[in-house]
XYZ file of N, CA and C in Angstrom:
339
model
N 24.768 37.549 2.614
C 24.911 36.174 3.068
C 23.708 35.810 3.920
N 23.161 34.617 3.726
C 22.016 34.179 4.514
C 22.488 33.309 5.655
N 21.725 33.369 6.732
C 22.081 32.500 7.854
C 21.373 31.155 7.701
N 21.747 30.210 8.524
C 21.214 28.849 8.422
C 19.705 28.810 8.559
N 19.124 29.671 9.367
C 17.681 29.667 9.578
C 16.939 30.113 8.322
N 17.597 30.908 7.467
C 16.936 31.397 6.261
C 17.080 30.440 5.090
N 18.074 29.572 5.121
C 18.274 28.615 4.040
C 17.292 27.464 4.173
N 16.768 27.061 3.075
C 15.883 25.888 3.102
C 16.433 24.861 2.136
N 16.476 23.648 2.579
C 16.903 22.540 1.742
C 15.670 22.022 1.009
N 15.814 21.667 -0.244
C 14.658 21.067 -0.923
C 14.288 19.769 -0.233
N 13.003 19.555 -0.090
C 12.545 18.322 0.560
C 12.858 17.138 -0.353
N 13.479 16.158 0.203
C 13.826 14.969 -0.578
C 12.567 14.200 -0.926
N 12.523 13.696 -2.123
C 11.394 12.882 -2.552
C 11.679 11.419 -2.296
N 10.776 10.572 -2.767
C 10.969 9.134 -2.579
C 12.218 8.641 -3.302
N 12.878 7.645 -2.726
C 14.034 7.034 -3.381
C 13.539 5.992 -4.394
N 14.469 5.330 -5.060
C 14.117 4.377 -6.106
C 13.252 3.234 -5.562
N 13.611 2.717 -4.386
C 12.816 1.634 -3.791
C 11.386 2.109 -3.532
N 11.254 3.290 -2.952
C 9.922 3.831 -2.675
C 9.131 4.018 -3.954
N 9.771 4.551 -4.989
C 9.100 4.715 -6.278
C 8.607 3.371 -6.812
N 9.433 2.332 -6.676
C 9.047 1.002 -7.150
C 7.839 0.479 -6.381
N 7.861 0.630 -5.059
C 6.732 0.189 -4.230
C 5.470 0.947 -4.618
N 5.562 2.253 -4.729
C 4.390 3.073 -5.046
C 3.838 2.745 -6.428
N 4.710 2.422 -7.383
C 4.251 2.040 -8.724
C 3.433 0.752 -8.666
N 3.861 -0.200 -7.846
C 3.103 -1.445 -7.696
C 1.737 -1.148 -7.087
N 1.711 -0.330 -6.037
C 0.440 -0.007 -5.378
C -0.508 0.679 -6.363
N 0.012 1.590 -7.165
C -0.830 2.275 -8.157
C -1.409 1.310 -9.183
N -0.731 0.210 -9.427
C -1.171 -0.762 -10.431
C -2.201 -1.758 -9.909
N -2.382 -1.852 -8.592
C -3.341 -2.813 -8.034
C -4.741 -2.415 -8.503
N -5.437 -3.319 -9.185
C -6.774 -2.984 -9.681
C -7.783 -2.749 -8.555
N -8.784 -1.966 -8.861
C -9.899 -1.724 -7.939
C -10.502 -3.047 -7.507
N -10.780 -3.179 -6.208
C -11.380 -4.395 -5.673
C -10.391 -5.510 -5.386
N -9.109 -5.247 -5.591
C -8.066 -6.242 -5.339
C -7.083 -5.669 -4.327
N -6.264 -6.523 -3.723
C -5.285 -6.092 -2.720
C -3.991 -6.881 -2.868
N -2.946 -6.368 -2.258
C -1.687 -7.093 -2.068
C -1.276 -6.869 -0.625
N -0.616 -7.851 -0.051
C -0.085 -7.663 1.298
C 1.245 -6.921 1.196
N 1.692 -6.410 2.319
C 2.997 -5.740 2.365
C 4.089 -6.687 1.863
N 4.019 -7.941 2.289
C 4.996 -8.932 1.865
C 4.895 -9.259 0.383
N 3.658 -9.296 -0.155
C 3.474 -9.527 -1.587
C 4.200 -8.455 -2.395
N 4.078 -7.214 -1.957
C 4.700 -6.108 -2.683
C 6.218 -6.214 -2.611
N 6.749 -6.513 -1.435
C 8.202 -6.674 -1.303
C 8.702 -7.785 -2.219
N 7.971 -8.884 -2.259
C 8.360 -10.000 -3.124
C 8.296 -9.588 -4.592
N 7.255 -8.875 -4.975
C 7.093 -8.449 -6.358
C 8.212 -7.486 -6.778
N 8.552 -6.550 -5.881
C 9.621 -5.585 -6.167
C 10.975 -6.281 -6.190
N 11.118 -7.341 -5.406
C 12.336 -8.129 -5.410
C 13.370 -7.704 -4.389
N 12.966 -6.856 -3.466
C 13.875 -6.449 -2.387
C 13.060 -5.863 -1.253
N 13.720 -5.759 -0.099
C 13.024 -5.276 1.088
C 12.114 -6.349 1.643
N 11.301 -5.956 2.578
C 10.356 -6.869 3.196
C 9.115 -6.104 3.596
N 8.187 -6.770 4.285
C 6.945 -6.110 4.675
C 7.158 -4.812 5.462
N 8.125 -4.790 6.368
C 8.355 -3.575 7.162
C 8.844 -2.418 6.303
N 9.696 -2.716 5.334
C 10.186 -1.660 4.452
C 9.045 -1.109 3.594
N 8.173 -1.993 3.117
C 7.006 -1.550 2.359
C 6.110 -0.700 3.256
N 5.919 -1.119 4.504
C 5.123 -0.335 5.447
C 5.697 1.049 5.677
N 7.012 1.139 5.751
C 7.661 2.444 5.923
C 7.403 3.327 4.708
N 7.539 2.755 3.525
C 7.248 3.525 2.306
C 5.803 4.012 2.325
N 4.889 3.123 2.681
C 3.473 3.488 2.670
C 3.162 4.561 3.701
N 3.767 4.473 4.883
C 3.474 5.478 5.908
C 4.095 6.821 5.558
N 5.178 6.813 4.790
C 5.851 8.053 4.425
C 5.288 8.666 3.153
N 5.056 7.858 2.130
C 4.696 8.360 0.808
C 3.358 7.858 0.273
N 2.661 6.997 0.986
C 1.504 6.301 0.431
C 0.214 7.073 0.318
N 0.176 8.306 0.773
C -1.075 9.067 0.737
C -1.599 9.363 -0.650
N -0.728 9.341 -1.655
C -1.148 9.682 -3.007
C -1.480 8.486 -3.883
N -1.451 7.304 -3.319
C -1.767 6.083 -4.060
C -2.915 5.373 -3.331
N -3.545 4.376 -3.957
C -4.654 3.668 -3.290
C -4.150 2.771 -2.148
N -3.780 3.414 -1.057
C -3.159 2.760 0.106
C -4.017 1.664 0.700
N -5.332 1.780 0.588
C -6.232 0.786 1.188
C -6.106 -0.564 0.502
N -5.474 -0.614 -0.656
C -5.286 -1.874 -1.363
C -4.048 -2.631 -0.874
N -3.371 -2.081 0.117
C -2.222 -2.749 0.738
C -2.650 -3.152 2.143
N -2.629 -4.443 2.414
C -3.147 -4.971 3.679
C -2.114 -5.892 4.320
N -2.374 -6.230 5.566
C -1.546 -7.236 6.241
C -1.859 -8.604 5.629
N -0.979 -9.553 5.852
C -1.142 -10.890 5.274
C -2.455 -11.549 5.679
N -3.004 -11.158 6.830
C -4.270 -11.744 7.281
C -5.492 -10.975 6.776
N -5.279 -9.969 5.917
C -6.387 -9.224 5.338
C -6.798 -7.980 6.089
N -6.118 -7.682 7.191
C -6.474 -6.473 7.947
C -5.883 -5.243 7.276
N -6.649 -4.145 7.250
C -6.115 -2.898 6.694
C -5.116 -2.247 7.644
N -4.461 -1.213 7.169
C -3.467 -0.489 7.964
C -4.074 0.020 9.274
N -3.334 -0.128 10.353
C -3.786 0.329 11.672
C -4.085 1.815 11.656
N -5.208 2.155 12.251
C -5.610 3.553 12.337
C -6.382 4.039 11.125
N -6.461 3.216 10.098
C -7.153 3.621 8.866
C -8.270 2.648 8.503
N -8.668 1.834 9.459
C -9.636 0.775 9.188
C -10.962 1.308 8.643
N -11.511 2.349 9.257
C -12.825 2.847 8.851
C -12.785 3.367 7.419
N -11.768 4.157 7.106
C -11.644 4.678 5.743
C -11.405 3.552 4.750
N -10.576 2.591 5.122
C -10.302 1.466 4.227
C -11.586 0.676 3.955
N -12.374 0.418 4.991
C -13.608 -0.352 4.819
C -14.567 0.345 3.870
N -14.624 1.673 3.896
C -15.509 2.386 2.967
C -15.006 2.234 1.534
N -13.691 2.242 1.344
C -13.132 2.009 0.007
C -13.436 0.588 -0.454
N -13.290 -0.399 0.435
C -13.566 -1.785 0.073
C -15.022 -1.943 -0.374
N -15.931 -1.322 0.365
C -17.354 -1.411 0.005
C -17.599 -0.766 -1.355
N -17.014 0.396 -1.595
C -17.208 1.101 -2.861
C -16.625 0.334 -4.044
N -15.532 -0.379 -3.821
C -14.859 -1.097 -4.899
C -15.307 -2.556 -5.031
N -16.130 -3.020 -4.111
C -16.585 -4.405 -4.153
C -15.488 -5.408 -3.827
N -14.575 -5.011 -2.958
C -13.486 -5.891 -2.548
C -14.051 -7.068 -1.760
N -13.713 -8.302 -2.121
C -14.221 -9.464 -1.371
C -13.749 -9.432 0.092
N -14.688 -9.592 0.987
C -14.399 -9.579 2.419
C -14.706 -10.952 3.005
N -14.051 -11.246 4.130
C -14.354 -12.491 4.840
C -15.729 -12.334 5.479
N -16.580 -13.344 5.368
C -17.935 -13.242 5.930
C -17.909 -12.885 7.421
N -18.724 -11.909 7.782
C -18.845 -11.510 9.177
C -17.593 -10.884 9.753
N -16.733 -10.328 8.907
C -15.452 -9.814 9.364
C -15.142 -8.480 8.695
N -14.183 -7.768 9.268
C -13.713 -6.534 8.641
C -12.379 -6.779 7.929
N -12.103 -8.033 7.601
C -10.869 -8.396 6.906
C -11.165 -8.751 5.448
N -10.228 -8.402 4.597
C -10.326 -8.761 3.186
C -10.140 -10.268 3.049
N -10.889 -10.863 2.147
C -10.735 -12.283 1.839
C -9.531 -12.400 0.905
N -8.379 -12.738 1.464
C -7.137 -12.760 0.698
C -7.170 -13.799 -0.419
N -7.853 -14.888 -0.209
C -7.923 -15.922 -1.233
C -8.596 -15.376 -2.496
N -9.614 -14.569 -2.336
C -10.372 -14.046 -3.479
C -9.884 -12.685 -3.956
N -9.331 -11.870 -3.063
C -8.998 -10.486 -3.418
C -7.528 -10.266 -3.766
N -6.658 -11.208 -3.408
C -5.219 -11.001 -3.632
C -4.918 -10.875 -5.118
N -4.131 -9.832 -5.462
C -3.694 -9.615 -6.839
C -2.280 -10.133 -6.975
N -1.998 -10.817 -8.078
C -0.681 -11.416 -8.277
C 0.329 -10.476 -8.946
N -0.125 -9.287 -9.313
C 0.771 -8.327 -9.952
C 0.847 -8.471 -11.451
N 0.075 -9.396 -12.002
C 0.167 -9.627 -13.440
C -1.161 -9.422 -14.161
N -2.182 -10.095 -13.736
C -3.471 -9.971 -14.415
C -4.119 -8.636 -14.043
N -4.964 -8.126 -14.892
C -5.631 -6.849 -14.635
C -7.035 -7.020 -14.090
N -7.455 -8.217 -13.775
C -8.816 -8.405 -13.236
C -8.787 -8.603 -11.747
């Protein structure tokens, strides 16, 4: 018989909502972005905070830098890395700013350009 310290529970993976959010993030084309709220709206449930929770928990394996705040700012604490991705992908930025130009860079979830 094993004691509790020797037993290990399998680590739970993402739930259905998280899988849906991550699938949307994976589909965002290079050089384009969606806000946390855009993703929640596209998935049809949750809100920006729930999307943020999914991203902070499971988002390391998807192009996380393509998910921004509604004002175009990248995730807190990841600005420098996000900016290097934006430069490499040619993501439209607001002139003289470290924010994405949401008018030009926002992806609607449908077109591939």
